[in-house]
């Protein structure tokens, strides 16, 4: 809808799980976009969240309507009803289902956003606000890269504004499951990822083309954040403080000290509760101060960072809506607005 030059973009969310409901909450805080509804497969406590927050519910599985009725949840219609009343759909269905859903979105002529669990070929471009916002402008379909790739893109994007990088090597230590997932493991083991590179390195190249990166990965018995150990060759010698200051200037990155009690990802997520945000999320990438160093000649950088898998992509999705939906062409203006409305970069 165009309100005298002011666009209020109508958005539908297909899939209301970990990412879908966070995006609905975040969109509700924006004044240039509006959630028309969210599609759910079945009535569960996540559907209840939609009801409690006034997000109209649509049923994405024909035949399941009666289940919503039995659960006392009123439906606004079917997924097709939702798709026929919006400008842009955000697919938040489980990984790889977005591709299946795409034909339906195309049938309704919609702008489409997909998440990092989809292959990059699902959309015309992949997206990270800080690195390639402009690529999404004028497109019909965009994929916001995964939580891990977003973490790499933010800090390596910062480093590359200071110096070109040679070989970048990273070991990804991935949480086995999200806190609400009782059906995934390992619960008492460390699981190597046999694919080398893991998908993260090639994925980063979709938003930072030309970066020379090799990534390998483990999944570990934790639900509290992913961690990355990153090693990068620097074309221009840099010192530790210059790099840390660059990270400190980025509202979407936080530099925390082990000495202040941030000994593990557990303390980081405990601290996130003090910030009073929606779902106690930590939107920023955490770099440990003491875990960043450079070689004596300043030409090799080593650092460790943590990624709140459930939420770092939330601000990226809001920016992606503005770029794809034609609301804002200036990446800095969009990021500033998103940061302000979600409190990104605010508080210690
Ligand atoms: P989820 O399992 O928490 O939620 C998926 C939702 O989709 C649920 O509401 C489910 O009921 C619904 N659904 C199931 N089948 C469906 C179908 N056929 N059509 C529509 N909806 C269906 O998943 P999630 O963790 O929110 O992941 C969504 C996407 O976001 C994936 O691509 C994932 O890779 C990506 N992602 C996840 C995380 C994370 O940490 N969870 C981080 C970044 C990106």
Short mmCIF file of C-alpha atoms and ligand atoms in Angstrom, two decimals:
data_model
loop_
_atom_site.label_atom_id
_atom_site.label_comp_id
_atom_site.label_asym_id
_atom_site.label_seq_id
_atom_site.Cartn_x
_atom_site.Cartn_y
_atom_site.Cartn_z
CA UNK A 1 0.00 0.00 0.00
CA UNK A 2 1.33 3.44 -0.87
CA UNK A 3 0.29 6.12 1.60
CA UNK A 4 1.29 9.32 -0.18
CA UNK A 5 4.88 8.22 -0.70
CA UNK A 6 4.91 6.19 2.51
CA UNK A 7 4.88 2.46 1.86
CA UNK A 8 3.25 0.10 4.34
CA UNK A 9 4.33 -3.25 2.97
CA UNK A 10 1.93 -6.15 3.57
CA UNK A 11 3.78 -9.26 4.68
CA UNK A 12 2.82 -12.89 5.15
CA UNK A 13 4.93 -15.40 7.06
CA UNK A 14 4.77 -19.06 6.06
CA UNK A 15 5.99 -21.14 9.01
CA UNK A 16 5.78 -19.82 12.56
CA UNK A 17 8.61 -21.60 14.38
CA UNK A 18 11.96 -20.35 15.73
CA UNK A 19 12.53 -17.78 12.97
CA UNK A 20 8.97 -17.09 11.79
CA UNK A 21 7.65 -15.90 15.11
CA UNK A 22 10.72 -13.78 15.86
CA UNK A 23 10.24 -12.05 12.51
CA UNK A 24 6.56 -11.40 13.28
CA UNK A 25 7.54 -9.83 16.61
CA UNK A 26 10.26 -7.70 14.96
CA UNK A 27 8.02 -6.54 12.08
CA UNK A 28 5.41 -5.43 14.63
CA UNK A 29 7.99 -2.89 15.84
CA UNK A 30 8.41 -1.29 12.38
CA UNK A 31 6.27 1.53 10.98
CA UNK A 32 6.86 0.75 7.29
CA UNK A 33 5.72 -2.88 7.17
CA UNK A 34 2.89 -4.95 8.59
CA UNK A 35 2.28 -8.67 9.18
CA UNK A 36 -1.05 -9.58 7.57
CA UNK A 37 -0.87 -13.11 8.94
CA UNK A 38 1.16 -16.24 9.61
CA UNK A 39 0.54 -19.72 8.23
CA UNK A 40 0.87 -22.73 10.54
CA UNK A 41 0.58 -26.43 9.83
CA UNK A 42 -1.03 -27.30 13.17
CA UNK A 43 -2.29 -25.67 16.36
CA UNK A 44 0.43 -25.80 19.02
CA UNK A 45 1.92 -23.38 21.57
CA UNK A 46 3.59 -21.45 18.74
CA UNK A 47 0.21 -20.94 17.08
CA UNK A 48 -0.97 -19.77 20.50
CA UNK A 49 1.74 -17.11 20.41
CA UNK A 50 0.27 -15.78 17.16
CA UNK A 51 -3.20 -15.67 18.73
CA UNK A 52 -1.89 -13.92 21.86
CA UNK A 53 -0.05 -11.31 19.81
CA UNK A 54 -2.93 -10.59 17.46
CA UNK A 55 -1.26 -12.14 14.38
CA UNK A 56 -4.05 -13.63 12.20
CA UNK A 57 -3.55 -17.38 11.76
CA UNK A 58 -3.86 -19.19 8.43
CA UNK A 59 -3.78 -22.96 7.93
CA UNK A 60 -1.03 -24.20 5.59
CA UNK A 61 -2.20 -27.85 5.42
CA UNK A 62 -5.60 -28.38 3.75
CA UNK A 63 -7.61 -30.69 6.01
CA UNK A 64 -6.06 -29.47 9.27
CA UNK A 65 -8.60 -26.65 9.74
CA UNK A 66 -10.72 -28.70 12.14
CA UNK A 67 -7.69 -29.24 14.42
CA UNK A 68 -7.39 -25.48 14.91
CA UNK A 69 -11.12 -25.29 15.63
CA UNK A 70 -10.88 -28.11 18.19
CA UNK A 71 -7.99 -26.26 19.86
CA UNK A 72 -10.15 -23.13 20.08
CA UNK A 73 -8.02 -21.18 17.60
CA UNK A 74 -9.82 -19.08 15.04
CA UNK A 75 -8.44 -19.22 11.50
CA UNK A 76 -8.43 -16.27 9.11
CA UNK A 77 -8.23 -18.64 6.13
CA UNK A 78 -5.93 -20.91 4.16
CA UNK A 79 -2.32 -20.31 3.09
CA UNK A 80 -3.63 -19.38 -0.38
CA UNK A 81 -5.97 -16.81 1.22
CA UNK A 82 -2.96 -15.29 2.99
CA UNK A 83 -0.85 -15.26 -0.18
CA UNK A 84 -3.60 -13.49 -2.10
CA UNK A 85 -3.67 -10.58 0.35
CA UNK A 86 0.03 -9.65 0.71
CA UNK A 87 2.91 -8.00 -1.19
CA UNK A 88 5.77 -10.11 0.15
CA UNK A 89 6.02 -13.60 1.63
CA UNK A 90 8.73 -14.71 4.04
CA UNK A 91 9.22 -18.45 3.90
CA UNK A 92 10.11 -19.70 7.39
CA UNK A 93 9.29 -23.36 6.82
CA UNK A 94 11.86 -26.01 7.78
CA UNK A 95 15.07 -26.16 5.70
CA UNK A 96 14.65 -27.21 2.07
CA UNK A 97 10.86 -26.76 2.08
CA UNK A 98 11.13 -23.23 0.75
CA UNK A 99 12.01 -24.53 -2.69
CA UNK A 100 8.84 -26.68 -2.68
CA UNK A 101 6.76 -23.68 -1.60
CA UNK A 102 8.25 -21.35 -4.22
CA UNK A 103 5.90 -22.33 -7.07
CA UNK A 104 2.91 -21.34 -4.93
CA UNK A 105 4.43 -17.95 -4.14
CA UNK A 106 5.20 -17.41 -7.83
CA UNK A 107 1.61 -18.26 -8.72
CA UNK A 108 0.54 -15.28 -6.58
CA UNK A 109 3.20 -13.00 -8.15
CA UNK A 110 4.76 -12.26 -4.78
CA UNK A 111 8.11 -10.89 -3.72
CA UNK A 112 9.73 -13.81 -1.86
CA UNK A 113 12.19 -14.12 0.97
CA UNK A 114 13.83 -17.41 1.96
CA UNK A 115 16.01 -18.39 4.90
CA UNK A 116 19.51 -19.84 5.15
CA UNK A 117 18.37 -23.47 5.21
CA UNK A 118 17.56 -23.17 1.49
CA UNK A 119 20.15 -23.63 -1.25
CA UNK A 120 21.43 -20.33 -2.63
CA UNK A 121 19.93 -21.25 -6.03
CA UNK A 122 16.42 -20.99 -4.51
CA UNK A 123 16.55 -17.19 -4.84
CA UNK A 124 18.12 -14.72 -7.26
CA UNK A 125 20.56 -13.40 -4.64
CA UNK A 126 21.69 -14.10 -1.09
CA UNK A 127 21.69 -11.26 1.43
CA UNK A 128 23.63 -9.73 4.29
CA UNK A 129 22.75 -6.10 5.02
CA UNK A 130 26.26 -4.94 5.80
CA UNK A 131 27.86 -6.50 2.72
CA UNK A 132 25.42 -6.56 -0.20
CA UNK A 133 22.14 -4.74 0.65
CA UNK A 134 21.96 -3.20 -2.84
CA UNK A 135 21.89 -6.63 -4.53
CA UNK A 136 18.35 -7.23 -3.22
CA UNK A 137 16.92 -4.03 -4.67
CA UNK A 138 14.60 -4.68 -7.63
CA UNK A 139 14.71 -8.45 -7.20
CA UNK A 140 11.75 -10.83 -6.92
CA UNK A 141 13.40 -13.36 -4.60
CA UNK A 142 16.14 -13.11 -1.97
CA UNK A 143 17.63 -15.57 0.53
CA UNK A 144 18.90 -14.25 3.87
CA UNK A 145 22.04 -16.27 4.62
CA UNK A 146 22.15 -18.59 7.65
CA UNK A 147 22.97 -17.64 11.23
CA UNK A 148 26.56 -18.91 10.93
CA UNK A 149 27.17 -17.22 7.59
CA UNK A 150 25.72 -13.98 8.98
CA UNK A 151 28.25 -14.18 11.83
CA UNK A 152 31.14 -14.66 9.43
CA UNK A 153 29.86 -11.94 7.08
CA UNK A 154 29.63 -9.29 9.81
CA UNK A 155 33.10 -9.65 11.32
CA UNK A 156 35.03 -10.66 8.20
CA UNK A 157 33.20 -7.88 6.33
CA UNK A 158 34.53 -5.46 8.97
CA UNK A 159 38.07 -6.86 8.75
CA UNK A 160 38.04 -6.51 4.97
CA UNK A 161 37.27 -2.78 5.24
CA UNK A 162 40.65 -2.48 7.03
CA UNK A 163 42.71 -4.89 4.93
CA UNK A 164 42.20 -7.32 2.10
CA UNK A 165 42.31 -10.91 3.32
CA UNK A 166 44.34 -13.79 1.92
CA UNK A 167 43.46 -17.30 3.07
CA UNK A 168 40.69 -17.38 5.67
CA UNK A 169 40.28 -20.60 7.64
CA UNK A 170 37.48 -21.22 10.09
CA UNK A 171 36.40 -24.00 12.42
CA UNK A 172 32.69 -23.81 13.17
CA UNK A 173 31.53 -25.29 16.47
CA UNK A 174 27.79 -25.61 15.98
CA UNK A 175 25.10 -26.07 18.62
CA UNK A 176 23.40 -29.41 18.06
CA UNK A 177 19.84 -28.08 18.43
CA UNK A 178 17.83 -24.99 19.34
CA UNK A 179 16.75 -24.84 23.01
CA UNK A 180 13.16 -25.80 22.14
CA UNK A 181 14.12 -28.84 20.05
CA UNK A 182 13.94 -32.03 22.12
CA UNK A 183 14.12 -34.29 19.07
CA UNK A 184 17.66 -33.49 17.87
CA UNK A 185 21.15 -34.46 18.97
CA UNK A 186 23.90 -35.41 19.61
CA UNK A 187 23.17 -35.07 23.33
CA UNK A 188 26.49 -36.47 24.55
CA UNK A 189 28.95 -36.53 21.68
CA UNK A 190 30.85 -34.38 19.21
CA UNK A 191 29.81 -34.82 15.59
CA UNK A 192 32.23 -33.97 12.77
CA UNK A 193 30.74 -32.65 9.52
CA UNK A 194 32.18 -34.88 6.78
CA UNK A 195 31.71 -32.29 4.02
CA UNK A 196 34.83 -30.16 3.56
CA UNK A 197 34.40 -27.31 3.13
CA UNK A 198 31.29 -27.24 5.28
CA UNK A 199 28.53 -25.28 3.51
CA UNK A 200 29.41 -22.12 5.48
CA UNK A 201 32.52 -21.15 3.49
CA UNK A 202 30.90 -21.40 0.05
CA UNK A 203 27.81 -19.70 1.50
CA UNK A 204 29.86 -16.71 2.64
CA UNK A 205 31.02 -16.24 -0.96
CA UNK A 206 27.41 -15.55 -1.95
CA UNK A 207 27.54 -12.27 0.02
CA UNK A 208 31.32 -11.57 -0.01
CA UNK A 209 32.34 -12.69 -3.50
CA UNK A 210 36.01 -13.48 -3.98
CA UNK A 211 36.83 -14.23 -0.33
CA UNK A 212 39.27 -17.14 -0.08
CA UNK A 213 37.73 -19.20 2.72
CA UNK A 214 37.84 -22.80 3.88
CA UNK A 215 35.44 -23.87 6.63
CA UNK A 216 35.19 -27.10 8.59
CA UNK A 217 32.58 -27.84 11.22
CA UNK A 218 31.55 -29.88 14.26
CA UNK A 219 28.19 -30.10 16.00
CA UNK A 220 28.46 -30.25 19.80
CA UNK A 221 26.10 -31.08 22.68
CA UNK A 222 24.84 -27.57 23.35
CA UNK A 223 21.83 -25.43 22.53
CA UNK A 224 23.52 -22.14 23.51
CA UNK A 225 25.01 -20.43 20.46
CA UNK A 226 27.44 -21.44 17.72
CA UNK A 227 31.13 -20.57 18.10
CA UNK A 228 33.70 -19.91 15.41
CA UNK A 229 37.51 -19.94 15.50
CA UNK A 230 38.67 -17.79 12.60
CA UNK A 231 42.16 -17.41 11.15
CA UNK A 232 42.78 -14.88 8.38
CA UNK A 233 45.83 -13.73 6.44
CA UNK A 234 45.93 -9.93 6.15
CA UNK A 235 47.34 -8.12 3.11
CA UNK A 236 48.00 -4.99 5.20
CA UNK A 237 49.49 -5.50 8.67
CA UNK A 238 47.03 -4.59 11.42
CA UNK A 239 47.23 -4.40 15.18
CA UNK A 240 44.82 -5.94 17.67
CA UNK A 241 43.29 -2.65 18.87
CA UNK A 242 42.51 -1.42 15.34
CA UNK A 243 40.53 -4.57 14.63
CA UNK A 244 38.78 -4.57 18.02
CA UNK A 245 37.83 -0.91 17.60
CA UNK A 246 36.37 -1.66 14.17
CA UNK A 247 34.20 -4.37 15.76
CA UNK A 248 33.22 -2.02 18.62
CA UNK A 249 32.00 0.56 16.08
CA UNK A 250 29.66 -2.00 14.47
CA UNK A 251 26.31 -2.03 16.35
CA UNK A 252 25.76 -5.62 15.18
CA UNK A 253 28.96 -6.86 16.82
CA UNK A 254 29.81 -6.79 20.56
CA UNK A 255 33.25 -7.21 22.08
CA UNK A 256 32.96 -8.95 25.46
CA UNK A 257 35.69 -9.85 27.93
CA UNK A 258 36.25 -13.19 29.63
CA UNK A 259 37.47 -11.04 32.54
CA UNK A 260 33.93 -9.59 32.88
CA UNK A 261 32.48 -13.06 33.40
CA UNK A 262 31.73 -14.02 29.80
CA UNK A 263 33.60 -17.30 30.18
CA UNK A 264 31.35 -19.33 27.88
CA UNK A 265 28.31 -18.92 25.66
CA UNK A 266 26.19 -19.70 28.74
CA UNK A 267 27.11 -16.39 30.40
CA UNK A 268 26.51 -14.53 27.12
CA UNK A 269 22.97 -15.89 26.87
CA UNK A 270 22.38 -15.30 30.58
CA UNK A 271 23.39 -11.66 30.03
CA UNK A 272 21.01 -11.46 27.05
CA UNK A 273 18.16 -11.95 29.54
CA UNK A 274 19.22 -8.74 31.31
CA UNK A 275 18.89 -6.75 28.07
CA UNK A 276 15.10 -7.16 28.24
CA UNK A 277 14.61 -7.89 24.58
CA UNK A 278 11.99 -9.94 22.82
CA UNK A 279 12.66 -13.63 23.69
CA UNK A 280 15.93 -12.63 25.44
CA UNK A 281 17.65 -12.60 22.07
CA UNK A 282 21.23 -11.60 21.34
CA UNK A 283 21.12 -10.11 17.84
CA UNK A 284 24.80 -9.15 17.83
CA UNK A 285 27.82 -11.34 17.10
CA UNK A 286 29.96 -11.68 20.23
CA UNK A 287 33.74 -11.43 19.80
CA UNK A 288 35.80 -12.34 22.87
CA UNK A 289 38.33 -9.56 23.51
CA UNK A 290 40.97 -11.87 24.97
CA UNK A 291 40.47 -14.34 22.11
CA UNK A 292 41.53 -11.94 19.36
CA UNK A 293 45.18 -11.66 18.45
CA UNK A 294 47.49 -10.94 15.54
CA UNK A 295 50.87 -12.46 14.65
CA UNK A 296 54.04 -10.51 15.40
CA UNK A 297 54.22 -9.10 11.85
CA UNK A 298 50.50 -8.13 11.99
CA UNK A 299 49.71 -10.21 8.92
CA UNK A 300 47.76 -13.03 10.52
CA UNK A 301 44.59 -12.56 12.55
CA UNK A 302 43.07 -15.10 14.96
CA UNK A 303 39.79 -14.62 16.78
CA UNK A 304 36.84 -16.42 18.33
CA UNK A 305 33.20 -15.38 18.19
CA UNK A 306 29.76 -16.61 19.19
CA UNK A 307 26.49 -16.46 17.27
CA UNK A 308 23.00 -16.60 18.75
CA UNK A 309 21.62 -18.89 16.08
CA UNK A 310 17.97 -18.09 16.75
CA UNK A 311 18.20 -14.32 16.37
CA UNK A 312 21.20 -12.83 14.54
CA UNK A 313 19.29 -13.14 11.25
CA UNK A 314 16.30 -11.16 12.58
CA UNK A 315 17.69 -7.64 11.88
CA UNK A 316 19.01 -8.92 8.52
CA UNK A 317 15.50 -10.04 7.55
CA UNK A 318 14.05 -6.64 8.45
CA UNK A 319 16.64 -4.91 6.26
CA UNK A 320 16.01 -7.42 3.49
CA UNK A 321 12.29 -6.58 3.55
CA UNK A 322 13.15 -2.90 3.04
CA UNK A 323 15.56 -3.62 0.17
CA UNK A 324 13.41 -6.24 -1.61
CA UNK A 325 10.16 -4.40 -0.94
CA UNK A 326 11.51 -1.13 -2.37
CA UNK A 327 11.01 0.78 0.89
CA UNK A 328 14.58 2.01 1.38
CA UNK A 329 17.53 2.08 -1.00
CA UNK A 330 20.13 3.29 1.53
CA UNK A 331 21.56 0.36 3.53
CA UNK A 332 22.77 2.59 6.36
CA UNK A 333 19.36 4.20 6.82
CA UNK A 334 17.66 0.81 6.92
CA UNK A 335 20.19 -0.71 9.32
CA UNK A 336 20.01 2.33 11.59
CA UNK A 337 16.23 2.12 11.73
CA UNK A 338 16.27 -1.64 12.36
CA UNK A 339 18.91 -1.28 15.07
CA UNK A 340 16.93 1.46 16.79
CA UNK A 341 13.58 -0.36 16.72
CA UNK A 342 15.04 -3.66 17.94
CA UNK A 343 17.57 -2.16 20.35
CA UNK A 344 20.52 -3.65 18.44
CA UNK A 345 23.78 -2.23 19.77
CA UNK A 346 22.04 -0.74 22.81
CA UNK A 347 23.12 -1.51 26.38
CA UNK A 348 26.50 -2.87 27.35
P1 LIG B 1 11.21 -24.44 12.81
O1 LIG B 1 11.16 -25.91 12.66
O2 LIG B 1 11.43 -23.87 14.15
O3 LIG B 1 9.86 -23.79 12.26
C1 LIG B 1 9.31 -24.17 11.04
C2 LIG B 1 7.84 -23.82 10.97
O4 LIG B 1 7.31 -24.20 9.72
C3 LIG B 1 7.01 -24.50 12.03
O5 LIG B 1 6.02 -23.59 12.46
C4 LIG B 1 6.35 -25.67 11.27
O6 LIG B 1 5.13 -26.04 11.83
C5 LIG B 1 6.15 -25.02 9.92
N1 LIG B 1 6.07 -25.97 8.80
C6 LIG B 1 6.35 -27.26 8.78
N2 LIG B 1 6.14 -27.75 7.55
C7 LIG B 1 5.71 -26.74 6.79
C8 LIG B 1 5.32 -26.60 5.44
N3 LIG B 1 5.27 -27.64 4.62
N4 LIG B 1 4.95 -25.37 4.99
C9 LIG B 1 4.96 -24.32 5.81
N5 LIG B 1 5.34 -24.40 7.09
C10 LIG B 1 5.69 -25.59 7.58
O7 LIG B 1 12.30 -23.93 11.78
P2 LIG B 1 13.25 -22.67 11.94
O8 LIG B 1 14.38 -23.04 12.84
O9 LIG B 1 12.45 -21.46 12.23
O10 LIG B 1 13.88 -22.60 10.49
C11 LIG B 1 13.22 -21.94 9.42
C12 LIG B 1 14.27 -21.56 8.39
O11 LIG B 1 15.19 -20.64 8.99
C13 LIG B 1 15.12 -22.72 7.87
O12 LIG B 1 15.50 -22.45 6.55
C14 LIG B 1 16.34 -22.66 8.75
O13 LIG B 1 17.49 -23.27 8.18
C15 LIG B 1 16.52 -21.15 8.88
N6 LIG B 1 17.29 -20.71 10.06
C16 LIG B 1 17.12 -21.31 11.27
C17 LIG B 1 17.89 -20.88 12.35
C18 LIG B 1 17.77 -21.52 13.69
O14 LIG B 1 18.69 -21.46 14.49
N7 LIG B 1 16.67 -22.14 14.03
C19 LIG B 1 18.79 -19.83 12.18
C20 LIG B 1 18.89 -19.20 10.94
C21 LIG B 1 18.15 -19.65 9.87
#
